[in-house]
PDB file of C-alpha atoms in Angstrom:
ATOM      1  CA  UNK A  52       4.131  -6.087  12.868  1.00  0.00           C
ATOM      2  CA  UNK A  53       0.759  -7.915  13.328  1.00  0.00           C
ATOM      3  CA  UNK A  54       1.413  -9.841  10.407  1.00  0.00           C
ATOM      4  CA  UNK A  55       4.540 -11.438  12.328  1.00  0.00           C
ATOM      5  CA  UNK A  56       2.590 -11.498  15.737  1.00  0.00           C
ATOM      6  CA  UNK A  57      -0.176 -14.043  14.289  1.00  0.00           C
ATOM      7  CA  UNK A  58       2.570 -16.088  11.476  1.00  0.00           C
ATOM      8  CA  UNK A  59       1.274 -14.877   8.673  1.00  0.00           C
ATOM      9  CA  UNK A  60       4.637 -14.629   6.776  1.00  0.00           C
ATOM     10  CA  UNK A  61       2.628 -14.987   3.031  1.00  0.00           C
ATOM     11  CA  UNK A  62       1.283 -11.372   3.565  1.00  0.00           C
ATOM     12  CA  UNK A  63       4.109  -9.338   2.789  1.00  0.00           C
ATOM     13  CA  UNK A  64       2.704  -5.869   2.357  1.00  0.00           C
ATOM     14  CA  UNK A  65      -0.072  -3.612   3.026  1.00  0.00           C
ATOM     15  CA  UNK A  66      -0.233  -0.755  -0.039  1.00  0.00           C
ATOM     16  CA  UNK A  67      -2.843   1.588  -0.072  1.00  0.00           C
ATOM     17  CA  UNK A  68      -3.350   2.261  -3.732  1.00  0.00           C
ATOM     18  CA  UNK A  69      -5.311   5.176  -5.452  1.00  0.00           C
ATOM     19  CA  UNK A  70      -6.469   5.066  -9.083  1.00  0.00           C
ATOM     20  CA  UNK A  71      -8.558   5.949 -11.772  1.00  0.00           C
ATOM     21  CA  UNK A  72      -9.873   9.747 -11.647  1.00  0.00           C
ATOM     22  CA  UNK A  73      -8.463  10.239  -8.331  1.00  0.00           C
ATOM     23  CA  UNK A  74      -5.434  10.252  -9.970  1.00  0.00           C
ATOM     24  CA  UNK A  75      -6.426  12.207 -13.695  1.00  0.00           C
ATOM     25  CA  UNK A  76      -7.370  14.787 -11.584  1.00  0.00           C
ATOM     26  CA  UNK A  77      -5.134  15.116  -9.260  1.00  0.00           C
ATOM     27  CA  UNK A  78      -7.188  15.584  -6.426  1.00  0.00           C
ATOM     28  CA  UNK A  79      -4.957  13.038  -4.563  1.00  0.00           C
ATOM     29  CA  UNK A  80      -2.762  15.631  -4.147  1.00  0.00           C
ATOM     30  CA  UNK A  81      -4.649  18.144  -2.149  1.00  0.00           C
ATOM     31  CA  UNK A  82      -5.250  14.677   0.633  1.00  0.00           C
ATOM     32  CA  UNK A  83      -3.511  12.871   3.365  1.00  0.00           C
ATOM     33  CA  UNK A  84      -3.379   8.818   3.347  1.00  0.00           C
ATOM     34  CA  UNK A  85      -1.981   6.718   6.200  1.00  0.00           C
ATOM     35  CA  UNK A  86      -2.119   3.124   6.796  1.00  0.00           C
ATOM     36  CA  UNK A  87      -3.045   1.194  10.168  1.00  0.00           C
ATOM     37  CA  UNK A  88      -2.147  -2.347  10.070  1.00  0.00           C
ATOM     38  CA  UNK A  89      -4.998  -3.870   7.570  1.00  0.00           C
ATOM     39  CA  UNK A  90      -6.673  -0.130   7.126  1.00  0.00           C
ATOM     40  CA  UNK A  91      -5.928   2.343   4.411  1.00  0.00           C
ATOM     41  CA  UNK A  92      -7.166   6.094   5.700  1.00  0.00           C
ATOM     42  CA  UNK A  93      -8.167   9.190   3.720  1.00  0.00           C
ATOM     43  CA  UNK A  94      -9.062  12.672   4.780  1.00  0.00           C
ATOM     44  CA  UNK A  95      -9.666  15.837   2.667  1.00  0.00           C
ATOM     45  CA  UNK A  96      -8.862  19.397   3.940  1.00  0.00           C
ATOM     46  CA  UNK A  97     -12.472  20.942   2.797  1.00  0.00           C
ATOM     47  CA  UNK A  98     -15.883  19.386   1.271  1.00  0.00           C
ATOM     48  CA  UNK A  99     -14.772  21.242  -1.822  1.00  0.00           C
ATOM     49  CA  UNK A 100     -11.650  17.907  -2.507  1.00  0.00           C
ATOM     50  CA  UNK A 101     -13.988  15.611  -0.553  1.00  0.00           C
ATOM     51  CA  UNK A 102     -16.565  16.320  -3.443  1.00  0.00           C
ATOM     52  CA  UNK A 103     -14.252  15.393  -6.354  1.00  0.00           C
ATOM     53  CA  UNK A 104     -12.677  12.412  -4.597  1.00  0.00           C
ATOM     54  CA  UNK A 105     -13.934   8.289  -5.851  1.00  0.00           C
ATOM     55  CA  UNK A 106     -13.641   5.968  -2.834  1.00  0.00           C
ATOM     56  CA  UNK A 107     -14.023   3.736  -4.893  1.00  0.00           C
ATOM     57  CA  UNK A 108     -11.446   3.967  -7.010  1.00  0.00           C
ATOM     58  CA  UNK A 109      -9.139   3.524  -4.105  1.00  0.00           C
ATOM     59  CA  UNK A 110      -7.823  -0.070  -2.976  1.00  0.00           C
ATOM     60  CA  UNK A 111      -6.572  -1.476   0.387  1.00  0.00           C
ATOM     61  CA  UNK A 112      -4.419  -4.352  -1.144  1.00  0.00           C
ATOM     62  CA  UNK A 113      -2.744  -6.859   1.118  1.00  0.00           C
ATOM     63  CA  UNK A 114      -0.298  -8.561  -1.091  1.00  0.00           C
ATOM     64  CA  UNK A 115       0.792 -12.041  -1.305  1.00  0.00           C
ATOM     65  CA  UNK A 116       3.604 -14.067  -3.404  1.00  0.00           C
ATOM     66  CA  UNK A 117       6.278 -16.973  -2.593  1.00  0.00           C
ATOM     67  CA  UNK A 118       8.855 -15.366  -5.049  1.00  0.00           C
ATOM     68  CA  UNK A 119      11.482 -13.585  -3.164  1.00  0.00           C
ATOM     69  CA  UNK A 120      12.844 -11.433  -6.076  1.00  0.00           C
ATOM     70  CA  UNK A 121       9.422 -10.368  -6.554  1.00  0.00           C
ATOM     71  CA  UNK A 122       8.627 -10.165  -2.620  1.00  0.00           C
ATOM     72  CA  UNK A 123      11.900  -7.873  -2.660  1.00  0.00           C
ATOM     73  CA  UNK A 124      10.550  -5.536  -5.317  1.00  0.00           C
ATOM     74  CA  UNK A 125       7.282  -5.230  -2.968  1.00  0.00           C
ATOM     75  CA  UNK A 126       9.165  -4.580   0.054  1.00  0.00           C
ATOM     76  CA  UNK A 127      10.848  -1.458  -1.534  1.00  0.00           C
ATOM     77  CA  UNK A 128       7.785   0.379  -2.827  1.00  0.00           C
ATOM     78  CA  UNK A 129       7.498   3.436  -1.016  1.00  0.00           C
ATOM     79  CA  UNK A 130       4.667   6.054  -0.141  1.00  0.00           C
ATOM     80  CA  UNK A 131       3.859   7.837  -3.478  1.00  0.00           C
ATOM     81  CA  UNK A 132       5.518   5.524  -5.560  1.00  0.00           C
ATOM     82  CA  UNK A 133       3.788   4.677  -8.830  1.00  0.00           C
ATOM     83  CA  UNK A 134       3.610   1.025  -9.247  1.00  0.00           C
ATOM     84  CA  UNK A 135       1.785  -1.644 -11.638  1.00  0.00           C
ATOM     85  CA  UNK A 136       0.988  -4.899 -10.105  1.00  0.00           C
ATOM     86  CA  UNK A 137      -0.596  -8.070 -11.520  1.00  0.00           C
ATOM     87  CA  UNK A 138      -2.292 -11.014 -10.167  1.00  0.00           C
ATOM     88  CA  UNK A 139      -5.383 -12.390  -8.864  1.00  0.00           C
ATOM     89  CA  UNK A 140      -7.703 -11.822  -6.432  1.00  0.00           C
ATOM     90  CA  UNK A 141      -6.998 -14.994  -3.448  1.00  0.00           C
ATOM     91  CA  UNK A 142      -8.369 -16.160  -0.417  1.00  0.00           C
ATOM     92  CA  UNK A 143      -5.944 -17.862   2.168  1.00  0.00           C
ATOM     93  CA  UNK A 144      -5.642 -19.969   5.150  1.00  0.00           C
ATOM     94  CA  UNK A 145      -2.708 -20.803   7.789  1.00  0.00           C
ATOM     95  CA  UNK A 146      -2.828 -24.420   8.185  1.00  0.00           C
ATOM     96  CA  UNK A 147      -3.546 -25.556  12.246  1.00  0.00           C
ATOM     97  CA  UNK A 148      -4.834 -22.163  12.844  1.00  0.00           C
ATOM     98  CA  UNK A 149      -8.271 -20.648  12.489  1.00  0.00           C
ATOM     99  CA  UNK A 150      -7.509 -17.368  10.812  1.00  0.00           C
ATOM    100  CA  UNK A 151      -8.914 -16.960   7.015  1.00  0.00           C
ATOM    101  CA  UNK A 152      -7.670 -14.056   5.029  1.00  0.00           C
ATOM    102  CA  UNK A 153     -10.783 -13.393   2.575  1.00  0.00           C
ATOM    103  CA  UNK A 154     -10.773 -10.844  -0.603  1.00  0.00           C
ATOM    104  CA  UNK A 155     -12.971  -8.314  -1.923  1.00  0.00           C
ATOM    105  CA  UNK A 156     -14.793  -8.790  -5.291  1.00  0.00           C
ATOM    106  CA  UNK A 157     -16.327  -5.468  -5.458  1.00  0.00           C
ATOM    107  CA  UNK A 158     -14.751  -1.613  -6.161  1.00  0.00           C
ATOM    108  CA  UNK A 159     -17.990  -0.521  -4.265  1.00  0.00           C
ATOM    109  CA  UNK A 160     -17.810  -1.891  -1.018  1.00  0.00           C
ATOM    110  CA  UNK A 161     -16.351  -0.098   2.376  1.00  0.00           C
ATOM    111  CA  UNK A 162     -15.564  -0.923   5.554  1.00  0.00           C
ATOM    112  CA  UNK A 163     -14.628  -4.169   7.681  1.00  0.00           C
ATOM    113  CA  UNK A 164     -13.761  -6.651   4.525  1.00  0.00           C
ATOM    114  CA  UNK A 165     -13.429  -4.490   1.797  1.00  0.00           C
ATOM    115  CA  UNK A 166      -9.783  -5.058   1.121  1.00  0.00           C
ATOM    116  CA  UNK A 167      -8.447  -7.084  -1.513  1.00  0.00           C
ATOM    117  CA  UNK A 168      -6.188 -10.289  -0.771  1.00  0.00           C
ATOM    118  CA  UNK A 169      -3.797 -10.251  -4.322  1.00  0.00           C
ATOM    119  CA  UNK A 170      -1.678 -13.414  -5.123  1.00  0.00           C
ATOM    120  CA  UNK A 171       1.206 -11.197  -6.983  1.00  0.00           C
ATOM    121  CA  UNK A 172       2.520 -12.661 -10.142  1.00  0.00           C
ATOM    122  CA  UNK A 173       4.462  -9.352 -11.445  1.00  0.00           C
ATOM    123  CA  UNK A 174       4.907  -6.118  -9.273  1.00  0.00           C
ATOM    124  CA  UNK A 175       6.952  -3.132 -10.905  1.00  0.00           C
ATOM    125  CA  UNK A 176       7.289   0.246  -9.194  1.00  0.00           C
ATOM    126  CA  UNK A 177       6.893   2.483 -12.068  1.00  0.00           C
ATOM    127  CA  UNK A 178       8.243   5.760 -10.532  1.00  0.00           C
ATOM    128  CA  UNK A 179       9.681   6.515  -7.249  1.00  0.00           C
ATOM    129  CA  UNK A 180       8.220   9.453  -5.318  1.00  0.00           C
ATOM    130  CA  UNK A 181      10.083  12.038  -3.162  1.00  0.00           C
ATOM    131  CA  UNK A 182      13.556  10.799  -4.421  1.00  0.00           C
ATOM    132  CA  UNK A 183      15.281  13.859  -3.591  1.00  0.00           C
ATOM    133  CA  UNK A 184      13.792  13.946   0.362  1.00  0.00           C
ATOM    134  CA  UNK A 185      14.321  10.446   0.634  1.00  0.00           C
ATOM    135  CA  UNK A 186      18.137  10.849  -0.220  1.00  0.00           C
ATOM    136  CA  UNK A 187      18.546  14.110   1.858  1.00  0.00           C
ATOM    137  CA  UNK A 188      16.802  11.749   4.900  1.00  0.00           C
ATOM    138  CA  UNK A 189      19.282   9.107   4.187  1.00  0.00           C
ATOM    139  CA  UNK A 190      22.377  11.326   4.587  1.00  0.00           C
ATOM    140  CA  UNK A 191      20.835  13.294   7.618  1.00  0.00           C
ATOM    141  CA  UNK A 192      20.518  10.001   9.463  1.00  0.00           C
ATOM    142  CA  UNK A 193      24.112   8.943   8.504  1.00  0.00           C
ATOM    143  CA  UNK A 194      25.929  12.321   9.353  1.00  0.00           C
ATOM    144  CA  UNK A 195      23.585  12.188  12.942  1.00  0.00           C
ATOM    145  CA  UNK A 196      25.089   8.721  13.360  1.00  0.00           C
ATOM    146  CA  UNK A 197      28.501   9.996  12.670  1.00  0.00           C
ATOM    147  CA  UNK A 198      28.074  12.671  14.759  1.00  0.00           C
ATOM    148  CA  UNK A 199      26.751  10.834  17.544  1.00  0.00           C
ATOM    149  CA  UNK A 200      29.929   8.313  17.224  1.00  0.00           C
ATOM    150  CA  UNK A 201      32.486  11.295  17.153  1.00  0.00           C
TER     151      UNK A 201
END
């Protein structure tokens, strides 16, 4: 939404991805992740999964491209999808406007600016997540409308 608000039609997505042990060990599992409009939240239920879980080996990624067929592919990714992206890291500006979209260079930083800005060359979403709720969510919402027609 913001994205649209200030013109900034190159960032296409926001994905909140985890990685590395977080993922070996499955301790993303036993968390909850939500995104805000340039933030990527965490929480763990007990210190216990708070103690085994890397920040750092989790990534705010604001991702850019000017293909559509690949900006398609990005638009479909889903929470809990599995994907493998490559590109480079990018800095970007909106010509007659004063807004600068910078990158992070560093797994270790936090906070305001610790995002990284990725020029996408090749996005593929590995495995889909939830497929069976997703498709029992897509037929509740068409029967409703249905219903609500009748």
């Amino acid at each position: 939404m913001y994205h649209e608000q200030w013109g900034d039609y190159l960032n296409l997505k926001d994905l909140c991805v985890v990685w590395g042990d977080n993922i070996s060990t499955e301790v993303y599992r036993d968390m909850r992740f939500s995104n805000g409009s340039f933030t990527c939240y965490y929480k763990w239920p007990n210190q216990e999964v708070g103690s085994r879980f890397n920040p750092n080996q989790l990534f705010n990624n604001h991702l850019i491209s000017n293909d559509s067929e690949l900006n398609s592919t990005i638009m479909a990714v889903r929470r809990g999808d599995q994907v493998r992206l490559k590109g480079y890291l990018a800095e970007y500006s909106r010509m007659g406007s004063s807004s600068h979209r910078s990158t992070s260079t560093s797994c270790t930083d936090s906070g305001n600016g610790a995002c990284e800005t990725i020029w996408v060359e090749d996005f593929e979403i590995l495995s889909r997540a939830n497929v069976f709720q997703r498709a029992l969510f897509k037929i509740s919402l068409c029967t409703a409308g249905l219903l609500l027609a009748l």
